[in-house]
Coordinates of C-alpha atoms (C1' of nucleotides) in Angstrom, one line a residue:
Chain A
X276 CA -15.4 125.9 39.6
X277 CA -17.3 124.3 36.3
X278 CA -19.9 125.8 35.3
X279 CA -23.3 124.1 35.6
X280 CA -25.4 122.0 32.9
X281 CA -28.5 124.1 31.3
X282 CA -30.3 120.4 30.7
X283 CA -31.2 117.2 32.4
X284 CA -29.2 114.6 31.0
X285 CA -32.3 112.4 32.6
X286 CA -34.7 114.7 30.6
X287 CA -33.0 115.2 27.0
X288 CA -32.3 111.1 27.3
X289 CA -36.1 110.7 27.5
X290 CA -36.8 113.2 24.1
X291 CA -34.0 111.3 22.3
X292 CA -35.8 107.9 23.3
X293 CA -38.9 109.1 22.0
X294 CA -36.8 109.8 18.3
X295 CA -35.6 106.7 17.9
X296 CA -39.1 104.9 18.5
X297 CA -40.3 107.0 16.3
X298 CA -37.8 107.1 13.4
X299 CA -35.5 104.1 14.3
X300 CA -32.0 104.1 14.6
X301 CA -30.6 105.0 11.1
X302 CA -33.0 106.9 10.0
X303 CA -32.7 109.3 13.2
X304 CA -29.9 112.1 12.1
X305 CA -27.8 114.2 15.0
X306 CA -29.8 117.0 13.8
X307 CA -33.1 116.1 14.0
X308 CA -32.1 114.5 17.9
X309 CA -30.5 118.3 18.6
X310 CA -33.4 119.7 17.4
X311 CA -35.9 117.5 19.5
X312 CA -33.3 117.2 22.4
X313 CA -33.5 120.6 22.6
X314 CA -29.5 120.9 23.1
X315 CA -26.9 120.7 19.9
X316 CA -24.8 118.7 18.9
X317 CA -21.7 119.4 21.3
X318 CA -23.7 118.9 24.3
X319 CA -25.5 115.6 23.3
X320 CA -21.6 114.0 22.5
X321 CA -20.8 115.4 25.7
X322 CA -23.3 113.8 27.7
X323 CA -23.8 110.9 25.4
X324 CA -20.1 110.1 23.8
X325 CA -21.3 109.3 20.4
X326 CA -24.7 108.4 18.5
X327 CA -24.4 104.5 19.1
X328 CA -24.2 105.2 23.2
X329 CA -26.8 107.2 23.1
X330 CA -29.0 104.8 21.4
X331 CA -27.9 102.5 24.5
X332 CA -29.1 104.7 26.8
X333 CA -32.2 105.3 25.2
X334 CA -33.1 101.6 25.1
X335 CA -32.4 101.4 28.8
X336 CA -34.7 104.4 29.4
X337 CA -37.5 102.3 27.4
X338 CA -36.8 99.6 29.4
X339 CA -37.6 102.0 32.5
X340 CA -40.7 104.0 30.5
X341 CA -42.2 100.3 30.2
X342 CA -41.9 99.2 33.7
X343 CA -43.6 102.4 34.9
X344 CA -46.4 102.8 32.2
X345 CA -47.2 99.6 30.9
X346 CA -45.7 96.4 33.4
X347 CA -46.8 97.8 37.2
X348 CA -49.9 95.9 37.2
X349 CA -47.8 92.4 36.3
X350 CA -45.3 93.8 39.1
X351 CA -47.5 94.3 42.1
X352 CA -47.8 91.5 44.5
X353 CA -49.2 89.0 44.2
X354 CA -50.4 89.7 40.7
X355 CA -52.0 86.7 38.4
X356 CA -54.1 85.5 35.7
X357 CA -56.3 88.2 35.9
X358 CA -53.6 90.8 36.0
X359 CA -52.6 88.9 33.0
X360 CA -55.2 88.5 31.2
X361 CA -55.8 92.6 31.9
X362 CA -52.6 93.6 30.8
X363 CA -52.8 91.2 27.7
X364 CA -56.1 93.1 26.3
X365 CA -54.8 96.1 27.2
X366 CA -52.0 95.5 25.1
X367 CA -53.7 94.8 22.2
X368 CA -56.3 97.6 22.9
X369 CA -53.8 100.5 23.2
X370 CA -52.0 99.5 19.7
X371 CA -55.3 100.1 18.0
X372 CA -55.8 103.5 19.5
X373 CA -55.4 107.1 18.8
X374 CA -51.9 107.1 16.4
X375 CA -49.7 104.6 18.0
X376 CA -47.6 103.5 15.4
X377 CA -44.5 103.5 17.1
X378 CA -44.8 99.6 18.1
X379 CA -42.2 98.4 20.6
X380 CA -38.6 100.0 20.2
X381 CA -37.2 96.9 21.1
X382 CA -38.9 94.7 18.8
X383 CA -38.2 97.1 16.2
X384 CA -34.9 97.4 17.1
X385 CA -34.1 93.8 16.9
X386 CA -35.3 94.2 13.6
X387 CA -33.8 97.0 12.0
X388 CA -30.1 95.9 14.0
X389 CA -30.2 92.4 14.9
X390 CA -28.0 91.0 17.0
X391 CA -24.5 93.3 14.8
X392 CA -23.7 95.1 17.2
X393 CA -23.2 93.0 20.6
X394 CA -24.0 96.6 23.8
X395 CA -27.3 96.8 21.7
X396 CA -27.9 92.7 21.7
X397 CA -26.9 93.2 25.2
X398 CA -29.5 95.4 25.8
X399 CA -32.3 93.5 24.1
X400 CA -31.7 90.3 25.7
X401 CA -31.7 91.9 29.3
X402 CA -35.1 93.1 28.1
X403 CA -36.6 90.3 27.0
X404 CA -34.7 88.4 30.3
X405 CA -36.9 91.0 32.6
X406 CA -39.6 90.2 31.1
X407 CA -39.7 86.5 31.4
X408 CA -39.2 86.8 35.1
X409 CA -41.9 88.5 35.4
X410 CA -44.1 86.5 33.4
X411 CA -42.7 83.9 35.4
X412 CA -43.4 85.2 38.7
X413 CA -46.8 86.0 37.8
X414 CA -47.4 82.2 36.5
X415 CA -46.5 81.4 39.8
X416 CA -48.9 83.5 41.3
X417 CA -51.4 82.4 39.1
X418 CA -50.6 78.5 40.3
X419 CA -50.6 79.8 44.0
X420 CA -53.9 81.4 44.5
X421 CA -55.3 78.5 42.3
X422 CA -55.8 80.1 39.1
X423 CA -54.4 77.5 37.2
X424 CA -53.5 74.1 37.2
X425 CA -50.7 73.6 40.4
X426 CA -49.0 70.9 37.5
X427 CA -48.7 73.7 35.1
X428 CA -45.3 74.2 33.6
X429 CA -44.8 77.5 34.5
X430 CA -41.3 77.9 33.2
X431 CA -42.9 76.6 29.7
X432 CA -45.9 79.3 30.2
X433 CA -43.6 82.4 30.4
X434 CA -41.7 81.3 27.3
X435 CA -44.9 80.9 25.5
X436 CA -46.9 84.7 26.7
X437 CA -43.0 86.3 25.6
X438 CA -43.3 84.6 22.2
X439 CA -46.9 86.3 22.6
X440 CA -46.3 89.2 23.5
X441 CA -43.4 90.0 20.6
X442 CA -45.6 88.7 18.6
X443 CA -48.2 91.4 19.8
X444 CA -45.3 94.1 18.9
X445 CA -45.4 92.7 15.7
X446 CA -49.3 91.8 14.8
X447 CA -50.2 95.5 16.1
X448 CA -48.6 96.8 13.6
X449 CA -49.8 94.7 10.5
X450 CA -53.1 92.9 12.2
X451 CA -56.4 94.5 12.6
X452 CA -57.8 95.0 16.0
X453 CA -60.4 91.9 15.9
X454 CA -57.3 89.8 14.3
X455 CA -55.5 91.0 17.4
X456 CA -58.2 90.4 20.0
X457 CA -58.3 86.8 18.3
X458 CA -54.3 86.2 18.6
X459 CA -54.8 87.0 22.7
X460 CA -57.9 85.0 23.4
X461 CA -56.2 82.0 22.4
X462 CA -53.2 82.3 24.0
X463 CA -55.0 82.8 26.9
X464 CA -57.0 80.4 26.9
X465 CA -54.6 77.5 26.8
X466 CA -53.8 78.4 30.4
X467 CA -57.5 78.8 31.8
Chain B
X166 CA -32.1 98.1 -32.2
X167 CA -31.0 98.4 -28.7
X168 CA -28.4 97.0 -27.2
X169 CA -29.3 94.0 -25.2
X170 CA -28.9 93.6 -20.8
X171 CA -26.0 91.9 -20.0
X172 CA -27.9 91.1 -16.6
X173 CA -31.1 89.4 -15.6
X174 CA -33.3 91.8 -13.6
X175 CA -34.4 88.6 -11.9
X176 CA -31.2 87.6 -10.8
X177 CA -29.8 91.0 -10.0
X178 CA -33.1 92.1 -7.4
X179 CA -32.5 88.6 -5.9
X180 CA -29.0 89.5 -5.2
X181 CA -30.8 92.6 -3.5
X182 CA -32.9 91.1 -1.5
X183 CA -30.3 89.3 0.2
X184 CA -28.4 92.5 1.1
X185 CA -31.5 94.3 2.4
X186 CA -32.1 91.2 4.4
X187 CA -29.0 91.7 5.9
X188 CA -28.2 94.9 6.8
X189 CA -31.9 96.6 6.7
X190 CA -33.1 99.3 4.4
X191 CA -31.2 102.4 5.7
X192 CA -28.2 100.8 6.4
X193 CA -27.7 99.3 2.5
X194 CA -26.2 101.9 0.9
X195 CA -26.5 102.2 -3.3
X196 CA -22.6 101.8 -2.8
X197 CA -22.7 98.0 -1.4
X198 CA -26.1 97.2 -3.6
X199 CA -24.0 97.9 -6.8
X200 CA -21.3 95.5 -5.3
X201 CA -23.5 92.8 -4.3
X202 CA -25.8 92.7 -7.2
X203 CA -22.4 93.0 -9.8
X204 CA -23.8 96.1 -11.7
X205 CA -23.4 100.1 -11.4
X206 CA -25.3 102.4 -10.6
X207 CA -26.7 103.6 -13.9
X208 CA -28.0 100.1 -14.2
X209 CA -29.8 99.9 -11.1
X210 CA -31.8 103.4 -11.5
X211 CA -32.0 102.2 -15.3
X212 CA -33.9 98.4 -14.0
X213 CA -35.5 100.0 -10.5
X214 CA -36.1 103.4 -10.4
X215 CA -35.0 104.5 -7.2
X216 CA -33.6 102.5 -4.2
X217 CA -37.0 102.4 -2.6
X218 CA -38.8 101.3 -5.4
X219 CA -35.9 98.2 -5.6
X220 CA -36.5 97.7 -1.8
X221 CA -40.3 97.0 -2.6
X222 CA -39.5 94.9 -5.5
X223 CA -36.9 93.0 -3.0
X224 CA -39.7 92.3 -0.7
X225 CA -42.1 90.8 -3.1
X226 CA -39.4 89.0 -4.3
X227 CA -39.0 87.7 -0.7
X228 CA -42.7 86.7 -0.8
X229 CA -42.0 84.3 -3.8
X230 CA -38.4 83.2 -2.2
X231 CA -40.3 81.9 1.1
X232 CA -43.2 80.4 -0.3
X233 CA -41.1 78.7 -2.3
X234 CA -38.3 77.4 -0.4
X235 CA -40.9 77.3 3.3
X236 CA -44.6 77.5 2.5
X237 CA -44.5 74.6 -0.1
X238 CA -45.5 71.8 2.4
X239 CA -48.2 73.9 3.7
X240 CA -49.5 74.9 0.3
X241 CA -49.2 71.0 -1.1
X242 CA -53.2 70.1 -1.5
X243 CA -54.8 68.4 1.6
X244 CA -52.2 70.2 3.6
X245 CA -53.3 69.9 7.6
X246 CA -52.1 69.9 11.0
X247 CA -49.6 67.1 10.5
X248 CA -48.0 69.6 8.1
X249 CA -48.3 72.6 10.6
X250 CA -46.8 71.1 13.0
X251 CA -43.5 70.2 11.2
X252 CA -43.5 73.4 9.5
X253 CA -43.3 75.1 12.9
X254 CA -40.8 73.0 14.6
X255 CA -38.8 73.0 11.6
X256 CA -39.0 77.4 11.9
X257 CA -37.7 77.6 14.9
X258 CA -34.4 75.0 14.0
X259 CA -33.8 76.7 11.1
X260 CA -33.6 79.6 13.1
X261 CA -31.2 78.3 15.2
X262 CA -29.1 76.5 13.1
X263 CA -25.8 77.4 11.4
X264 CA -25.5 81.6 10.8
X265 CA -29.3 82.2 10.5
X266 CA -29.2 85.7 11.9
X267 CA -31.3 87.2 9.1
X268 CA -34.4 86.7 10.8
X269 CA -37.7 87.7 8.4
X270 CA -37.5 89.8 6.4
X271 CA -40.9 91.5 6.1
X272 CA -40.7 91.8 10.2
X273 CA -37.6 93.5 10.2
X274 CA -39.0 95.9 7.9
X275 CA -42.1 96.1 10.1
X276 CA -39.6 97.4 12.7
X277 CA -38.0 99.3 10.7
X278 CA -40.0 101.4 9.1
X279 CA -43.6 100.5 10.3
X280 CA -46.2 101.9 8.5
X281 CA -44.4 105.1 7.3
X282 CA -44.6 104.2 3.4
X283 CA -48.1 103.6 2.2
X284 CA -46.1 101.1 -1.0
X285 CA -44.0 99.0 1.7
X286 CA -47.1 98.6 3.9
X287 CA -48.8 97.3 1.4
X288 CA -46.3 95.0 0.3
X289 CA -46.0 94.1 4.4
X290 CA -49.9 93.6 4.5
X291 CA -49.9 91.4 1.6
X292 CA -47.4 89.5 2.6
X293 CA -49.0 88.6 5.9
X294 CA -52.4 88.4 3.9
X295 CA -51.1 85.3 2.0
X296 CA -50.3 84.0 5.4
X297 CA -53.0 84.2 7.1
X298 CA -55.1 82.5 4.1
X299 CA -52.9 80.1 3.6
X300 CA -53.3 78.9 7.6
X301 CA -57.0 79.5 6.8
X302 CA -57.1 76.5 4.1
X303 CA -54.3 74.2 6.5
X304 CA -56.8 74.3 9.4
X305 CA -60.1 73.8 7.3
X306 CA -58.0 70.9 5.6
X307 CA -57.4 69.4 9.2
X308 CA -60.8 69.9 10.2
X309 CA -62.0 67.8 7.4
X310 CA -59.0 65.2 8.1
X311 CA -60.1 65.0 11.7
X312 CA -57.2 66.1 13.2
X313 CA -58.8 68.9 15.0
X314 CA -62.6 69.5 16.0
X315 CA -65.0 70.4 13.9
X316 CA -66.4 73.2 15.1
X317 CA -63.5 75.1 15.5
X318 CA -62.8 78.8 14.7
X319 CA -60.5 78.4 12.2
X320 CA -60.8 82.1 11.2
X321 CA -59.6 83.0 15.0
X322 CA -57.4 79.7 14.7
X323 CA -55.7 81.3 11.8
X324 CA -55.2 84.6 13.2
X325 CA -53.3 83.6 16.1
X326 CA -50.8 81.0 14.3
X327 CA -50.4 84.0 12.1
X328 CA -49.4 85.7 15.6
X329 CA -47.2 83.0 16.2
X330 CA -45.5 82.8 13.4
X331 CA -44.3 86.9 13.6
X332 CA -43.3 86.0 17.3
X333 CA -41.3 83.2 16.4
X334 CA -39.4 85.8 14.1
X335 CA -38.7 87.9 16.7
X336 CA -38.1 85.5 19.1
X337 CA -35.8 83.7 16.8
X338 CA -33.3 86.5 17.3
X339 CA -34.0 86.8 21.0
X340 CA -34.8 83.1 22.6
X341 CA -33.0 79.9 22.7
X342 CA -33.3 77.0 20.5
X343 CA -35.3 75.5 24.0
X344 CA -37.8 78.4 24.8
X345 CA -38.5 78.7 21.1
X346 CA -39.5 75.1 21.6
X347 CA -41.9 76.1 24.2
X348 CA -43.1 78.6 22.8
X349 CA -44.4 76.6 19.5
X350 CA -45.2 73.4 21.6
X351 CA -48.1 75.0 23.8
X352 CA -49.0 77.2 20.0
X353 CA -49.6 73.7 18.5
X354 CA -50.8 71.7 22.1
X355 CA -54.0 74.1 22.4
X356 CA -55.6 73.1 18.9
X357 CA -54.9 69.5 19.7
Chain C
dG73 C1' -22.6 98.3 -43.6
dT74 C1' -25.0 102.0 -41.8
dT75 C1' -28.2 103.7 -38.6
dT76 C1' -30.1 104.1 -34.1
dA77 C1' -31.7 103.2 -29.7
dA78 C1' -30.6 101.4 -25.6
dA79 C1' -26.9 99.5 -22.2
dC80 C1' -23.1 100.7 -20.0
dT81 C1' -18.8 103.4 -17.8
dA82 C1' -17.0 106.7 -14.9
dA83 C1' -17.1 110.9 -13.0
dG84 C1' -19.3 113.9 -10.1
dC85 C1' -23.5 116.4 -8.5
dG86 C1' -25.6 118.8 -4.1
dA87 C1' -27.1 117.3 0.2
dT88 C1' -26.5 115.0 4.4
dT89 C1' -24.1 112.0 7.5
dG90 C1' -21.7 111.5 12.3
dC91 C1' -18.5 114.1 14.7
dT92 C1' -14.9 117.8 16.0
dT93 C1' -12.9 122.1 17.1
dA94 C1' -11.8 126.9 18.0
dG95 C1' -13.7 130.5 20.4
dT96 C1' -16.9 132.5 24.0
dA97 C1' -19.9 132.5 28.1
dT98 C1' -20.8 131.1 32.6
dT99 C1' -20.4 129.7 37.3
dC100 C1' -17.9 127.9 40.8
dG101 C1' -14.0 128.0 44.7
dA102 C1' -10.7 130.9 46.7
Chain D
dT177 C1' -12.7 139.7 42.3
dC178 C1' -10.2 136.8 39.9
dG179 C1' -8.6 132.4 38.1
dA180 C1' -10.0 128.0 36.5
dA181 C1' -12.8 124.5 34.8
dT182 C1' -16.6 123.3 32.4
dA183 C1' -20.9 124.4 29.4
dC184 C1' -22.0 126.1 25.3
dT185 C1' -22.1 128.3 20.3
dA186 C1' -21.3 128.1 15.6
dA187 C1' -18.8 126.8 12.0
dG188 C1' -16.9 123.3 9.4
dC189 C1' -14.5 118.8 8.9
dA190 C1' -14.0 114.5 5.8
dA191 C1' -16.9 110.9 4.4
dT192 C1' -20.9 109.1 2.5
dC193 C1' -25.6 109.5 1.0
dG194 C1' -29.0 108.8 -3.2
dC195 C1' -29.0 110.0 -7.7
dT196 C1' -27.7 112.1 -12.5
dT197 C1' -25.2 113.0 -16.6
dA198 C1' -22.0 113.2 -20.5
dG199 C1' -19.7 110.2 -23.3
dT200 C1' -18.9 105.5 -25.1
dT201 C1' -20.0 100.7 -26.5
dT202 C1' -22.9 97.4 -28.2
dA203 C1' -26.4 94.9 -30.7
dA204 C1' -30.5 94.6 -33.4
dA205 C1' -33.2 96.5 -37.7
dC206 C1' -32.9 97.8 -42.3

DNA sequence: GTTTAAACTAAGCGATTGCTTAGTATTCGA
DNA sequence: TCGAATACTAAGCAATCGCTTAGTTTAAAC
């Protein structure tokens, strides 16, 4: 009987994701999300309830942007120090190109929001928690295929490359590309 | 002949920076500023221009509020690795000890609004300027003490405890008091 | 004591905020 | 083909935004 949706919810989520990493939260208005979401304002508190769930959602879809574009190397099996190490560089090298500004949306969200409102905490911790395991697992890999030292704490390790790898989020916005490439190398080479 | 302040602009933009501190730039409204700093409007535009020009003001106040009241035992003369290390262990209790939700200020503004206003990046890149000297002269000091080998980068050194120190800010939001202790322990272990 | 320039009060400016709603269009099942 | 349920349009809601302004008070200079 109901008539049938013109848009993707998938699809609009996506362009409003890409808003808020630009803009941040408050500074991103309903209209300029209609406008980029290419649907008005009725259809995005249809889909979405309200500004705040959207946001939600959108921090979820990062979370699902990241794992496909930046983490898949750290997620194939079996990966280790060199996917690490790769990845690490890689980091720093694609914050120093062409104009991306944007930084990470959930670093900058913790900034801008904090831990005030508790779904987007939520969100940030489960995040930061999927990261760690990963770091973790590939620690472990590291310490299996002999990489690094079998006694290494690895638990201590993944703690240490996410405390690098916010601080990344941060530095790439204020350090220079050689201050960057600096921060990395010595991080890294603690574990070698 | 004029008529005489009944407030300290000194006073008043400290009450300010503690509201942006807070709740963020966006999200501070004139409204709560004129509340929290205990004068009107009028008075504000009158002392600060506009509300951005009081937000850059607030963040070099910040500058002055944290070297004061954190950098002073790394800024005492012959300041070295003895000193870096406490100052770093002490960060990451303070962050988790009593309501300490604040975070740092110039990294939440980082998020916030990145690089989008050439006056608050420059206030953002000369606080982390400061920084990064001030780590500069701590590890040439330990170098001459002996604590840490003599022919190390301290340049590179520098950078990356300036790396560090902006993940610890993050993380401080995001980690427990125990994996903030990680993270800091192999940051401090690797120049040992 | 008068003059005068600035500090202050209170009201309100137009613009924008997040969100809603009344009315219309569309597509489905029957 | 028609009824029903949902998608959509466009207008507008009250509230708040950053900021200004007209009118009043105050304190220093003479």
């Amino acid at each position: 009987m109901p008539r049938s949706k013109a848009y993707s919810d998938d699809l609009v989520l996506e362009k409003a994701m890409n808003v808020f990493w630009v803009h941040g939260y408050e500074a991103t208005s309903v209209r300029l999300l209609e406008k980029e979401m290419g649907i008005n304002q009725f259809s995005i508190y249809a889909s979405f309830k309200n500004k705040k769930n959207l946001f939600v959602n959108a921090l979820r879809k990062y979370r699902e942007h990241v794992i496909i574009n930046r983490f898949q190397p750290l997620l194939q099996e079996g990966a280790g120090l060199v996917e690490l190490e790769r990845f690490l560089i890689n980091a720093t090298v694609i914050r120093k190109s062409f104009d991306n500004k944007k930084g990470c949306l959930v670093v900058n969200t913790a900034g801008e929001l904090g831990e005030k409102d508790p779904e987007i905490a939520r969100e940030i911790n489960q995040y930061y928690d999927f990261i760690r395991n990963m770091l973790l697992q590939v620690l472990k890999n590291a310490v299996a295929k002999g990489e690094i030292l079998s006694n290494t704490d690895v638990e201590k390790q993944a703690n240490f490359f996410l405390g690098v790898m916010q601080g990344i989020s941060v530095a790439g916005k204020t350090m220079g590309k050689n201050q960057l490439k600096d921060f990395v190398e010595i991080a890294l080479n603690q574990i070698k």
